[in-house]
PDB file of C-alpha atoms in Angstrom:
ATOM      1  CA  MET A   1       1.547 -19.464  -4.787  1.00  0.00           C
ATOM      2  CA  THR A   2      -0.834 -21.283  -2.500  1.00  0.00           C
ATOM      3  CA  ALA A   3      -1.270 -20.923   1.216  1.00  0.00           C
ATOM      4  CA  GLY A   4       1.275 -22.968   3.112  1.00  0.00           C
ATOM      5  CA  ALA A   5       3.281 -23.241   6.299  1.00  0.00           C
ATOM      6  CA  ASN A   6       4.357 -19.585   6.156  1.00  0.00           C
ATOM      7  CA  THR A   7       0.831 -18.282   5.668  1.00  0.00           C
ATOM      8  CA  GLU A   8      -0.253 -15.733   8.239  1.00  0.00           C
ATOM      9  CA  ARG A   9      -3.884 -15.072   9.099  1.00  0.00           C
ATOM     10  CA  ARG A  10      -5.519 -11.946  10.466  1.00  0.00           C
ATOM     11  CA  ALA A  11      -9.148 -11.506  11.472  1.00  0.00           C
ATOM     12  CA  PHE A  12     -11.198  -8.349  11.977  1.00  0.00           C
ATOM     13  CA  ALA A  13     -14.419  -7.681  13.888  1.00  0.00           C
ATOM     14  CA  ALA A  14     -17.340  -6.911  11.602  1.00  0.00           C
ATOM     15  CA  GLU A  15     -20.661  -5.160  11.625  1.00  0.00           C
ATOM     16  CA  VAL A  16     -23.191  -7.303   9.766  1.00  0.00           C
ATOM     17  CA  ARG A  17     -26.515  -6.249   8.271  1.00  0.00           C
ATOM     18  CA  ALA A  18     -28.736  -8.736   6.450  1.00  0.00           C
ATOM     19  CA  ALA A  19     -30.579  -8.101   3.168  1.00  0.00           C
ATOM     20  CA  GLY A  20     -30.264 -10.831   0.570  1.00  0.00           C
ATOM     21  CA  ARG A  21     -27.785 -13.250  -1.059  1.00  0.00           C
ATOM     22  CA  ARG A  22     -24.557 -11.203  -1.234  1.00  0.00           C
ATOM     23  CA  LEU A  23     -21.981 -10.414   1.411  1.00  0.00           C
ATOM     24  CA  GLU A  24     -20.015  -7.223   1.101  1.00  0.00           C
ATOM     25  CA  GLY A  25     -17.865  -5.068   3.300  1.00  0.00           C
ATOM     26  CA  HIS A  26     -14.209  -4.722   4.242  1.00  0.00           C
ATOM     27  CA  VAL A  27     -11.774  -7.561   4.842  1.00  0.00           C
ATOM     28  CA  ALA A  28      -9.217  -5.200   6.341  1.00  0.00           C
ATOM     29  CA  THR A  29      -8.959  -1.525   7.177  1.00  0.00           C
ATOM     30  CA  PHE A  30      -5.869   0.613   6.751  1.00  0.00           C
ATOM     31  CA  GLY A  31      -4.229   2.020   9.858  1.00  0.00           C
ATOM     32  CA  ALA A  32      -6.129  -0.284  12.241  1.00  0.00           C
ATOM     33  CA  GLU A  33      -3.869  -1.872  14.832  1.00  0.00           C
ATOM     34  CA  ALA A  34      -4.043  -5.328  16.344  1.00  0.00           C
ATOM     35  CA  ARG A  35      -2.067  -7.055  19.045  1.00  0.00           C
ATOM     36  CA  ILE A  36      -0.656 -10.270  17.524  1.00  0.00           C
ATOM     37  CA  GLY A  37       1.056 -12.211  20.295  1.00  0.00           C
ATOM     38  CA  SER A  38       4.033 -10.134  21.407  1.00  0.00           C
ATOM     39  CA  PHE A  39       3.784  -7.401  18.757  1.00  0.00           C
ATOM     40  CA  THR A  40       1.399  -4.773  17.389  1.00  0.00           C
ATOM     41  CA  GLU A  41       0.596  -4.757  13.687  1.00  0.00           C
ATOM     42  CA  ARG A  42      -1.006  -2.282  11.296  1.00  0.00           C
ATOM     43  CA  LEU A  43      -1.819  -2.277   7.599  1.00  0.00           C
ATOM     44  CA  ALA A  44      -0.385   0.401   5.324  1.00  0.00           C
ATOM     45  CA  ALA A  45      -2.595   1.751   2.523  1.00  0.00           C
ATOM     46  CA  THR A  46      -0.252  -0.020   0.077  1.00  0.00           C
ATOM     47  CA  ALA A  47      -0.626  -3.472   1.660  1.00  0.00           C
ATOM     48  CA  PHE A  48      -2.965  -4.916  -0.996  1.00  0.00           C
ATOM     49  CA  ASP A  49      -1.750  -3.048  -4.117  1.00  0.00           C
ATOM     50  CA  ARG A  50       0.422  -5.922  -5.347  1.00  0.00           C
ATOM     51  CA  THR A  51      -2.150  -8.626  -4.718  1.00  0.00           C
ATOM     52  CA  LEU A  52      -4.936  -6.770  -6.545  1.00  0.00           C
ATOM     53  CA  VAL A  53      -2.994  -6.820  -9.815  1.00  0.00           C
ATOM     54  CA  ASP A  54      -1.158 -10.178  -9.630  1.00  0.00           C
ATOM     55  CA  GLY A  55      -3.927 -12.116 -11.436  1.00  0.00           C
ATOM     56  CA  ARG A  56      -3.837 -15.032  -9.001  1.00  0.00           C
ATOM     57  CA  ASP A  57      -7.067 -16.692  -7.930  1.00  0.00           C
ATOM     58  CA  LYS A  58      -8.236 -15.683  -4.426  1.00  0.00           C
ATOM     59  CA  LEU A  59     -10.768 -17.691  -2.411  1.00  0.00           C
ATOM     60  CA  ALA A  60     -13.506 -16.710   0.024  1.00  0.00           C
ATOM     61  CA  LEU A  61     -13.718 -19.351   2.762  1.00  0.00           C
ATOM     62  CA  VAL A  62     -15.422 -19.994   6.083  1.00  0.00           C
ATOM     63  CA  ASP A  63     -12.925 -19.841   8.971  1.00  0.00           C
ATOM     64  CA  HIS A  64      -9.949 -20.432   6.606  1.00  0.00           C
ATOM     65  CA  ASP A  65     -11.305 -23.924   5.832  1.00  0.00           C
ATOM     66  CA  PRO A  66     -10.579 -24.873   2.181  1.00  0.00           C
ATOM     67  CA  SER A  67     -13.396 -27.431   2.297  1.00  0.00           C
ATOM     68  CA  ARG A  68     -15.922 -24.570   2.782  1.00  0.00           C
ATOM     69  CA  VAL A  69     -15.444 -22.387  -0.304  1.00  0.00           C
ATOM     70  CA  LEU A  70     -17.945 -19.542  -0.671  1.00  0.00           C
ATOM     71  CA  ALA A  71     -16.570 -17.807  -3.779  1.00  0.00           C
ATOM     72  CA  ARG A  72     -13.438 -17.131  -5.839  1.00  0.00           C
ATOM     73  CA  THR A  73     -12.042 -14.394  -8.023  1.00  0.00           C
ATOM     74  CA  ARG A  74     -11.391 -16.742 -10.964  1.00  0.00           C
ATOM     75  CA  SER A  75     -15.119 -17.434 -11.378  1.00  0.00           C
ATOM     76  CA  GLY A  76     -16.121 -13.823 -10.719  1.00  0.00           C
ATOM     77  CA  THR A  77     -18.143 -14.737  -7.615  1.00  0.00           C
ATOM     78  CA  LEU A  78     -15.629 -12.857  -5.417  1.00  0.00           C
ATOM     79  CA  ARG A  79     -14.690  -9.286  -6.188  1.00  0.00           C
ATOM     80  CA  LEU A  80     -11.923  -7.437  -4.320  1.00  0.00           C
ATOM     81  CA  SER A  81     -11.083  -3.755  -4.514  1.00  0.00           C
ATOM     82  CA  LYS A  82      -9.241  -1.093  -2.587  1.00  0.00           C
ATOM     83  CA  ASP A  83     -10.929   2.079  -1.361  1.00  0.00           C
ATOM     84  CA  SER A  84      -9.928   4.814   1.054  1.00  0.00           C
ATOM     85  CA  ARG A  85     -10.934   2.669   4.032  1.00  0.00           C
ATOM     86  CA  GLY A  86      -9.266  -0.633   3.153  1.00  0.00           C
ATOM     87  CA  LEU A  87      -9.672  -3.857   1.179  1.00  0.00           C
ATOM     88  CA  ALA A  88     -13.324  -4.154   0.135  1.00  0.00           C
ATOM     89  CA  PHE A  89     -15.003  -7.385  -0.923  1.00  0.00           C
ATOM     90  CA  ASP A  90     -18.262  -8.371  -2.574  1.00  0.00           C
ATOM     91  CA  LEU A  91     -19.202 -12.033  -2.909  1.00  0.00           C
ATOM     92  CA  ASP A  92     -22.149 -13.991  -4.245  1.00  0.00           C
ATOM     93  CA  MET A  93     -23.314 -16.506  -1.644  1.00  0.00           C
ATOM     94  CA  PRO A  94     -23.574 -20.085  -2.958  1.00  0.00           C
ATOM     95  CA  GLU A  95     -26.528 -22.426  -2.526  1.00  0.00           C
ATOM     96  CA  THR A  96     -24.424 -24.820  -0.444  1.00  0.00           C
ATOM     97  CA  GLN A  97     -24.701 -25.796   3.198  1.00  0.00           C
ATOM     98  CA  ALA A  98     -21.767 -23.524   4.076  1.00  0.00           C
ATOM     99  CA  GLY A  99     -23.340 -20.659   2.110  1.00  0.00           C
ATOM    100  CA  ARG A 100     -26.733 -21.092   3.750  1.00  0.00           C
ATOM    101  CA  ASP A 101     -25.167 -21.333   7.235  1.00  0.00           C
ATOM    102  CA  VAL A 102     -23.065 -18.174   6.813  1.00  0.00           C
ATOM    103  CA  LEU A 103     -25.986 -16.287   5.301  1.00  0.00           C
ATOM    104  CA  ALA A 104     -28.280 -17.267   8.194  1.00  0.00           C
ATOM    105  CA  LEU A 105     -25.677 -16.199  10.765  1.00  0.00           C
ATOM    106  CA  ALA A 106     -25.010 -12.920   8.928  1.00  0.00           C
ATOM    107  CA  GLN A 107     -28.723 -12.138   8.775  1.00  0.00           C
ATOM    108  CA  ARG A 108     -28.948 -12.647  12.552  1.00  0.00           C
ATOM    109  CA  GLY A 109     -25.850 -10.541  13.207  1.00  0.00           C
ATOM    110  CA  ASP A 110     -23.880 -13.521  14.519  1.00  0.00           C
ATOM    111  CA  VAL A 111     -20.819 -13.363  12.237  1.00  0.00           C
ATOM    112  CA  GLY A 112     -17.687 -12.505  14.214  1.00  0.00           C
ATOM    113  CA  GLY A 113     -15.813 -10.727  11.436  1.00  0.00           C
ATOM    114  CA  MET A 114     -13.624 -11.094   8.392  1.00  0.00           C
ATOM    115  CA  SER A 115     -10.121 -12.480   8.064  1.00  0.00           C
ATOM    116  CA  PHE A 116      -7.466 -12.979   5.430  1.00  0.00           C
ATOM    117  CA  GLY A 117      -4.636 -15.445   4.829  1.00  0.00           C
ATOM    118  CA  PHE A 118      -1.415 -14.053   3.359  1.00  0.00           C
ATOM    119  CA  THR A 119       2.327 -14.290   3.034  1.00  0.00           C
ATOM    120  CA  VAL A 120       4.738 -11.380   3.192  1.00  0.00           C
ATOM    121  CA  PRO A 121       7.169 -11.052   0.284  1.00  0.00           C
ATOM    122  CA  ARG A 122      10.736  -9.899   0.919  1.00  0.00           C
ATOM    123  CA  GLY A 123      10.584  -6.216   1.896  1.00  0.00           C
ATOM    124  CA  GLY A 124       6.811  -6.319   2.412  1.00  0.00           C
ATOM    125  CA  ASP A 125       6.917  -5.375   6.072  1.00  0.00           C
ATOM    126  CA  ALA A 126       8.813  -2.974   8.326  1.00  0.00           C
ATOM    127  CA  TRP A 127       9.577  -3.359  12.007  1.00  0.00           C
ATOM    128  CA  ASP A 128      10.078  -0.683  14.645  1.00  0.00           C
ATOM    129  CA  GLY A 129      10.721  -2.481  17.930  1.00  0.00           C
ATOM    130  CA  ASP A 130       7.590  -4.554  18.655  1.00  0.00           C
ATOM    131  CA  ARG A 131       5.532  -2.746  15.983  1.00  0.00           C
ATOM    132  CA  ARG A 132       5.092  -4.201  12.495  1.00  0.00           C
ATOM    133  CA  GLU A 133       3.678  -2.427   9.467  1.00  0.00           C
ATOM    134  CA  LEU A 134       2.476  -4.582   6.572  1.00  0.00           C
ATOM    135  CA  ARG A 135       3.315  -2.619   3.421  1.00  0.00           C
ATOM    136  CA  SER A 136       2.864  -5.292   0.752  1.00  0.00           C
ATOM    137  CA  ILE A 137       1.380  -8.771   1.092  1.00  0.00           C
ATOM    138  CA  ASP A 138       0.440 -11.700  -1.128  1.00  0.00           C
ATOM    139  CA  LEU A 139      -3.223 -12.423  -0.363  1.00  0.00           C
ATOM    140  CA  HIS A 140      -4.306 -16.064  -0.680  1.00  0.00           C
ATOM    141  CA  GLU A 141      -7.806 -16.012   0.751  1.00  0.00           C
ATOM    142  CA  ILE A 142     -10.372 -14.092   2.708  1.00  0.00           C
ATOM    143  CA  SER A 143     -12.589 -15.763   5.278  1.00  0.00           C
ATOM    144  CA  VAL A 144     -15.811 -15.125   7.077  1.00  0.00           C
ATOM    145  CA  VAL A 145     -14.916 -15.631  10.745  1.00  0.00           C
ATOM    146  CA  LEU A 146     -17.705 -17.109  12.819  1.00  0.00           C
ATOM    147  CA  ALA A 147     -16.066 -16.514  16.227  1.00  0.00           C
ATOM    148  CA  HIS A 148     -13.423 -14.041  17.466  1.00  0.00           C
ATOM    149  CA  PRO A 149     -11.339 -11.849  15.135  1.00  0.00           C
ATOM    150  CA  ALA A 150      -7.976 -10.202  15.870  1.00  0.00           C
ATOM    151  CA  TYR A 151      -8.635  -6.770  14.339  1.00  0.00           C
ATOM    152  CA  ALA A 152     -11.601  -4.425  14.703  1.00  0.00           C
ATOM    153  CA  ASN A 153     -13.285  -2.089  12.193  1.00  0.00           C
ATOM    154  CA  THR A 154     -14.237  -4.340   9.276  1.00  0.00           C
ATOM    155  CA  THR A 155     -17.736  -4.532   7.879  1.00  0.00           C
ATOM    156  CA  VAL A 156     -19.910  -7.234   6.380  1.00  0.00           C
ATOM    157  CA  ASP A 157     -23.292  -6.537   4.805  1.00  0.00           C
ATOM    158  CA  VAL A 158     -25.747  -8.982   3.255  1.00  0.00           C
ATOM    159  CA  ARG A 159     -27.355  -7.821  -0.004  1.00  0.00           C
ATOM    160  CA  SER A 160     -29.830  -9.341  -2.397  1.00  0.00           C
ATOM    161  CA  ALA A 161     -28.279 -10.402  -5.720  1.00  0.00           C
ATOM    162  CA  GLY A 162     -29.831  -7.543  -7.676  1.00  0.00           C
ATOM    163  CA  THR A 163     -28.939  -4.775  -5.220  1.00  0.00           C
ATOM    164  CA  ALA A 164     -26.245  -2.376  -6.353  1.00  0.00           C
ATOM    165  CA  GLY A 165     -23.578  -1.759  -3.706  1.00  0.00           C
TER     166      GLY A 165
END
């Protein structure tokens, strides 16, 4: 499934430290809440379980723009994993204009955060009044957000290609 009209996007603030040609950190953190229009949303620890085993290609983009691809799981340049904090990512920065621009901004501490584009399968969320919990989602892409994110508490670090994370 590709991102389409029903795709939702969520962005998180990020702490960025520069040190090389890799970006790593957390796309999303479990339990963090965000105000999305008229409702509050949080991610359950199970939110990404399904998407981490579905075998579908995931992209790393700049500001959700499919013309600015940074990496992808199919090629192995984007790696996603779940830890106790949330959905972690590790990506190899390309030698493209978009890659150089994001890397320069990350090294300066000017990246706004991380984001992800997703759809919610039937039964993947639960509502309690104006509060929504995402329990299972289909992830399509992650994005480096250059401006203002919706959620707080994500991290982005820049690493040199040979540095173990």
